[in-house]
Coordinates of C-alpha atoms and ligand atoms in Angstrom, one line a residue:
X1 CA 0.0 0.0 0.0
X2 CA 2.7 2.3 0.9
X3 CA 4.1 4.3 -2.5
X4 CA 6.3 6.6 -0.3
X5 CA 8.4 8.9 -2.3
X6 CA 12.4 8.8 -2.4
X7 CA 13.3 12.0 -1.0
X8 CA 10.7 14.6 0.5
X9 CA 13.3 17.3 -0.7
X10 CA 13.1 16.9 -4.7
X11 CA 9.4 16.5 -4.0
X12 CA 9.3 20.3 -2.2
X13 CA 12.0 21.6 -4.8
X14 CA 9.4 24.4 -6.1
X15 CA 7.9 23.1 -9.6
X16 CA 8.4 26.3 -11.3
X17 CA 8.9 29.9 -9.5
X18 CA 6.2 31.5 -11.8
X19 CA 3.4 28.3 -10.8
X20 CA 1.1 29.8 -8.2
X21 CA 0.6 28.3 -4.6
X22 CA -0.8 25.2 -4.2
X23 CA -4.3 24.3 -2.6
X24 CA -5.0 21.6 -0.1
X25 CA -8.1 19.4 0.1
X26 CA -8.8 17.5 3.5
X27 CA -10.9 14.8 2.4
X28 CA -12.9 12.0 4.5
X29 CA -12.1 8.4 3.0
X30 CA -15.0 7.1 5.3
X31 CA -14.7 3.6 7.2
X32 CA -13.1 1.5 4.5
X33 CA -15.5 0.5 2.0
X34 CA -14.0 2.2 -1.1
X35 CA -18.0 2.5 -2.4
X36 CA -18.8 5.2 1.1
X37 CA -16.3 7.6 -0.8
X38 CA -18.4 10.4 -1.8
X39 CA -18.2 11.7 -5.5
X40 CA -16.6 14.6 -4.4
X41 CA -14.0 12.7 -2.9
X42 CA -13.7 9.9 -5.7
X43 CA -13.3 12.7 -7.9
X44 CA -10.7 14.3 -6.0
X45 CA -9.0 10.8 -5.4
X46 CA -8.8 10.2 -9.3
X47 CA -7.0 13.0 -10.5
X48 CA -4.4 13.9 -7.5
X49 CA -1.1 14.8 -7.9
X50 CA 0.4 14.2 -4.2
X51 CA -2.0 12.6 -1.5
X52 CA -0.8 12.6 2.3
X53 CA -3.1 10.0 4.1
X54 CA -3.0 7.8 7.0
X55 CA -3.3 4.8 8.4
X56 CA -6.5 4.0 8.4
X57 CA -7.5 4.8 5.2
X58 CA -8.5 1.5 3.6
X59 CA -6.5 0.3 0.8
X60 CA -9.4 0.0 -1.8
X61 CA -9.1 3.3 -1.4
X62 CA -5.7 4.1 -2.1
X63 CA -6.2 1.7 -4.9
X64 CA -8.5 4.7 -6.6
X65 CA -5.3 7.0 -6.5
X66 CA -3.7 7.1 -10.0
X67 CA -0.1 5.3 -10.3
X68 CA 1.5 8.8 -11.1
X69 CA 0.3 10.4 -7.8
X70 CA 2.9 10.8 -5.4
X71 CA 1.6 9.3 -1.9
X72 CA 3.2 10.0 1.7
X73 CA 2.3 8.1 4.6
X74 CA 1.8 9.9 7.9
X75 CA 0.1 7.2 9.5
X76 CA 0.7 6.4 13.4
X77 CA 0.8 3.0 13.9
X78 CA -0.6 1.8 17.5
X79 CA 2.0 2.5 20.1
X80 CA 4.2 3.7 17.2
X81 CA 5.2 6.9 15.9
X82 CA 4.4 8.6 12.7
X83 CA 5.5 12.2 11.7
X84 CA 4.0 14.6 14.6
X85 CA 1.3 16.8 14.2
X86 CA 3.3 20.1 13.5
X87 CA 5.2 18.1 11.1
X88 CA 2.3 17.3 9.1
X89 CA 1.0 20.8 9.7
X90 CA 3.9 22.1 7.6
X91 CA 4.3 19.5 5.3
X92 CA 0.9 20.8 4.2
X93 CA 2.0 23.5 3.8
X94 CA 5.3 23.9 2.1
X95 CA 3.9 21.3 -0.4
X96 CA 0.9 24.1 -1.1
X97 CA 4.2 26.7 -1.1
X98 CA 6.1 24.7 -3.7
X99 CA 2.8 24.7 -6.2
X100 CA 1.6 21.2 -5.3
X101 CA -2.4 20.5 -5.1
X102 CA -2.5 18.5 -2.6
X103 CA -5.4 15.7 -0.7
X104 CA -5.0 15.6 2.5
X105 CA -6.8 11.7 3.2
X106 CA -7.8 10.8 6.5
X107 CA -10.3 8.1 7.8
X108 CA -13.5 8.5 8.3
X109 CA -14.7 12.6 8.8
X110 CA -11.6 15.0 8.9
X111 CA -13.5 16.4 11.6
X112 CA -14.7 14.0 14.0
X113 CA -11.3 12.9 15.8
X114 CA -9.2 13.2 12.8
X115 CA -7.2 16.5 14.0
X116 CA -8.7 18.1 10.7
X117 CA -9.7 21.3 12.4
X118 CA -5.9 21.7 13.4
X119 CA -4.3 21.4 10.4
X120 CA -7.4 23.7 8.5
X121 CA -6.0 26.4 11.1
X122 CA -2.8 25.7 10.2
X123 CA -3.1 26.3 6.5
X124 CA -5.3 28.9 7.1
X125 CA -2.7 30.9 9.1
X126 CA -0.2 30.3 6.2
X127 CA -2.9 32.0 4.0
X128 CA -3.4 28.6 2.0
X129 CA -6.5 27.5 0.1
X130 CA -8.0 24.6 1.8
X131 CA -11.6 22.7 1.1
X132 CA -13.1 19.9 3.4
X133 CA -14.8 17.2 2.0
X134 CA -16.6 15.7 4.6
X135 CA -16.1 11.4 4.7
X136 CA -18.5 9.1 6.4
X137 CA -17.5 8.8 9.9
X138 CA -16.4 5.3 11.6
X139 CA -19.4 5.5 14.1
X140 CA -21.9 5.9 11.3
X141 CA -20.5 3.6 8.6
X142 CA -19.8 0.4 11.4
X143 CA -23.6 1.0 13.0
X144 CA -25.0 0.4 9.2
X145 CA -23.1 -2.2 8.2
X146 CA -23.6 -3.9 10.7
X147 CA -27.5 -3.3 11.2
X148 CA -27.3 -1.0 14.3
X149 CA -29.6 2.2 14.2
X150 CA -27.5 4.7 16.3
X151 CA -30.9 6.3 16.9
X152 CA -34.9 4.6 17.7
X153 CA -37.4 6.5 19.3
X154 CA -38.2 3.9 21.7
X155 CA -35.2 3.4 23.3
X156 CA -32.5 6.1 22.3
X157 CA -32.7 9.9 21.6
X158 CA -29.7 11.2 21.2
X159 CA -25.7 10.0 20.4
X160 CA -22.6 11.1 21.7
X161 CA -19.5 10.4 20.0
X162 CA -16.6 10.2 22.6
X163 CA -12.9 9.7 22.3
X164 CA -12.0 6.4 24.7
X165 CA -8.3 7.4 24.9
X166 CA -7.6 10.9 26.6
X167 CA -4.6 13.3 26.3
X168 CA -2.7 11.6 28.4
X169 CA -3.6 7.8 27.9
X170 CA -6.7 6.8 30.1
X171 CA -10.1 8.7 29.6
X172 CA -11.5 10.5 32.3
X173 CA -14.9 10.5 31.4
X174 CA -18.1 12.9 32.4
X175 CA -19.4 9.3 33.6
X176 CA -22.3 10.7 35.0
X177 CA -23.7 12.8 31.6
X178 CA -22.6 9.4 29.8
X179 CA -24.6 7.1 32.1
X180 CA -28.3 8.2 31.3
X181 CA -30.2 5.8 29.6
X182 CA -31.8 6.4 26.1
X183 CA -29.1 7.4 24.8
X184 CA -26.1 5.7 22.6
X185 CA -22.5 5.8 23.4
X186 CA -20.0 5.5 20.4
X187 CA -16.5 5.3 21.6
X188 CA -13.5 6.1 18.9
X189 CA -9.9 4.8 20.4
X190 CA -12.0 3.1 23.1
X191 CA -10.6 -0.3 22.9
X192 CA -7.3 -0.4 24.9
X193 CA -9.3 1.6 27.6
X194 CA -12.1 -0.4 27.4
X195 CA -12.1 -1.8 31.0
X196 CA -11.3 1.4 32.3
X197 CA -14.6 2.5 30.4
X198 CA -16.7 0.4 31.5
X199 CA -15.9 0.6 35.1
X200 CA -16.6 4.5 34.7
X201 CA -19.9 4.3 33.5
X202 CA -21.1 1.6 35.9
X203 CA -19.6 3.5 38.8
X204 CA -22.3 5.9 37.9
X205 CA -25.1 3.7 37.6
X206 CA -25.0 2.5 34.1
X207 CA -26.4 -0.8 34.1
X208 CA -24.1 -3.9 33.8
X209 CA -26.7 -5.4 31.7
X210 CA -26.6 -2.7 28.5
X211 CA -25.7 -4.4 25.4
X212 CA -22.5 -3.4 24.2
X213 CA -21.3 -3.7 20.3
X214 CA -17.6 -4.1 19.4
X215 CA -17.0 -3.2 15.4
X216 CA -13.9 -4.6 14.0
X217 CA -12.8 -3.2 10.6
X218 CA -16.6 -1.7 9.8
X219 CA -17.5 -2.0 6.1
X220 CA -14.6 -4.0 5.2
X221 CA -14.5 -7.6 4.0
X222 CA -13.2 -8.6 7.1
X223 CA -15.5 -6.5 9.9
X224 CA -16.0 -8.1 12.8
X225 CA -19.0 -7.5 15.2
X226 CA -18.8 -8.9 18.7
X227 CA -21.8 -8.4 21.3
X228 CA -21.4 -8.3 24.8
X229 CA -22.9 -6.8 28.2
X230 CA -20.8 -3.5 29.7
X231 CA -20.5 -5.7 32.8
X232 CA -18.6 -8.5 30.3
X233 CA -16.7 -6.3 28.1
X234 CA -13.1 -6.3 29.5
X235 CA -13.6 -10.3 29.5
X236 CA -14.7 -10.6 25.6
X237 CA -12.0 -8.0 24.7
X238 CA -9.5 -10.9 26.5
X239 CA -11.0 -13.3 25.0
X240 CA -11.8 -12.5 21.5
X241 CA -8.6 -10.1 20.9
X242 CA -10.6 -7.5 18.8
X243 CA -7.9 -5.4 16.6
X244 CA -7.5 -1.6 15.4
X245 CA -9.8 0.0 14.4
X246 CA -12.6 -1.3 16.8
X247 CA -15.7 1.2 17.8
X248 CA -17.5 0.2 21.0
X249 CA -21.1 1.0 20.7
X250 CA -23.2 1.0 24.0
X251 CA -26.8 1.2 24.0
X252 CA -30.1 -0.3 24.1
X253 CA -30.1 -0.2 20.0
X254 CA -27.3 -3.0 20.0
X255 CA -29.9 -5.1 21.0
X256 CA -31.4 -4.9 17.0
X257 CA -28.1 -6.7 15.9
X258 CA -29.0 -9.6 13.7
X259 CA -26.2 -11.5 12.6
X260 CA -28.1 -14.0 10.4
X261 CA -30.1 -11.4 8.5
X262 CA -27.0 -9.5 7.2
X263 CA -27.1 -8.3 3.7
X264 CA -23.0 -8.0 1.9
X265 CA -22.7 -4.9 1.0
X266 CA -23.0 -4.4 -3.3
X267 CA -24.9 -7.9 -3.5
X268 CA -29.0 -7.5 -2.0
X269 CA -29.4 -11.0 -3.1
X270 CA -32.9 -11.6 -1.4
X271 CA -34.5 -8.1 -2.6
X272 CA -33.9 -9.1 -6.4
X273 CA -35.5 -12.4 -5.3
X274 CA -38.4 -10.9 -4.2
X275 CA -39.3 -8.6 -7.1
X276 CA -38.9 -11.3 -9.4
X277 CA -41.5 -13.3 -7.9
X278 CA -43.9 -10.8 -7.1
X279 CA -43.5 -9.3 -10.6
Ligands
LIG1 C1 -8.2 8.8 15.2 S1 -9.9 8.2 15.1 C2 -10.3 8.7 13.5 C3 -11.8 8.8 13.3 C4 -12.2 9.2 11.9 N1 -11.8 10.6 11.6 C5 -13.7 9.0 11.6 O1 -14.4 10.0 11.4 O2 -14.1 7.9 11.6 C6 -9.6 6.5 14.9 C7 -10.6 5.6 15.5 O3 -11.8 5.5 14.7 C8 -12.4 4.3 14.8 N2 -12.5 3.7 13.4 C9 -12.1 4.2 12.3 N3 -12.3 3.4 11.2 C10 -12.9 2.3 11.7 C11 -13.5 1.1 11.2 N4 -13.4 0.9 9.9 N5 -14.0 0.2 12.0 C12 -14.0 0.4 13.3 N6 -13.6 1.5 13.9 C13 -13.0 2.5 13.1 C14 -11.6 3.4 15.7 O4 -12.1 3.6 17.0 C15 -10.2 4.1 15.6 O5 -9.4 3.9 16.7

């Protein structure tokens, strides 16, 4: 997947002193599924001239980028480190100074835990074009495909997407806020802190009993869902080893999980059936 470039220098060696500044586009490449892309993103994707992604970003994907694009990859592997935010922040932008047009790919939404709001600032403050194209966010993509309404009106009004890792490692979470019922908990990051979690929100009354929905790799070929209680989560994570990137779900809606009645994604076999016969 990785079609790094030799040497960063030649690559910032301006094009052409007359060629104007660059633009950046921060684009959402969604949970994985190459077909979530928007248009506006595919577009984007299938004529770029330098793309800096990360890790997450599927590689059905990447596989839409043309062979002539130059790609870097800033990805942070877990417990690993990539290039550090500032650094990305000005690789941005001298590759806007040296006349490149550059994507800016990151998983899901640029703005939902993907530090896209920093480095729009940053390229703002360096007076360089920059457009958002908003991506399908994990906790969106992983509840449909895997049949889990993040929403019902009998059982939960509103959603809070949380981050499950804090600054500093462990979260420190408004437990009590996050332990009213009707409501659904996503949690980005959440899966190394998962015990931690769920001690937090039972502390403050959340039952032990609430389903609890672990999505491995949502959309791809290989997701994974695994159901479980809050009160058993820190065993099934022990047991069942879920990998990055995981999205715990906690709610009441998990409970509308049907693992015989999934439909692949690109193949509604049994709607086709139907027509026919009633036609
Ligand atoms: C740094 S956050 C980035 C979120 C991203 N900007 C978005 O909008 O989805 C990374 C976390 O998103 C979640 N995530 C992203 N893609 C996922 C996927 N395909 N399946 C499950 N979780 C995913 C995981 O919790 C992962 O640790």
């Amino acid at each position: 997947m990785t079609r790094a470039i030799d040497s960063l220098d030649k690559l910032l060696a301006p094009v052409d002193p007359a060629k104007p500044q660059g633009a950046v586009w921060l684009v959402g490449a969604g949970p994985g599924d190459v077909e979530l892309l928007t248009v506006k993103a595919l577009r984007l994707l299938q004529r770029a001239e330098v793309v800096v992604y990360d890790r997450l970003v599927s590689e059905a994907v990447m596989a839409e980028v043309p062979e002539s694009a130059l790609c870097i990859d800033v990805g942070k592997q877990p417990g690993q480190h990539g290039l550090k935010q500032a650094q990305i922040n000005k690789l941005l932008v001298d590759l806007a100074r040296s006349g490149r047009n550059v994507i800016r790919l990151k998983g899901g939404d640029p703005f939902i835990f993907g530090r896209g709001g920093e480095e729009m600032v940053s390229l703002q403050a360096a007076g360089i074009r920059c457009e958002v194209v908003p991506g399908i966010t994990a906790a969106v993509g992983c509840a449909a495909a895997s049949g889990i309404p993040l929403t019902h009106r009998d059982c939960a009004q509103s959603l809070r997407l949380i981050t499950g890792h804090g600054r500093r490692g462990e979260p420190q979470l408004d437990a009590a806020a996050l332990s009213a019922v009707n409501q659904t908990l996503v949690f980005y990051m959440g899966l190394s802190w998962s015990a931690s979690i769920s001690a937090q929100l039972q502390a403050q009354g959340r039952d032990p009993e609430t389903p609890v929905a672990i999505i491995e790799k949502g959309t791809r070929p290989d997701q994974r869902v695994l159901i479980t209680t809050l009160g058993g989560l820190a065993e099934t994570v022990a047991r069942d080893q879920p990998v990055s990137p995981s999205l715990l779900v906690v709610g009441e809606v998990v409970r509308f999980y049907r693992a015989d009645l999934q439909v692949r994604s690109g193949k509604p076999v049994s709607r086709c059936a139907v027509q026919e016969r009633s036609a």
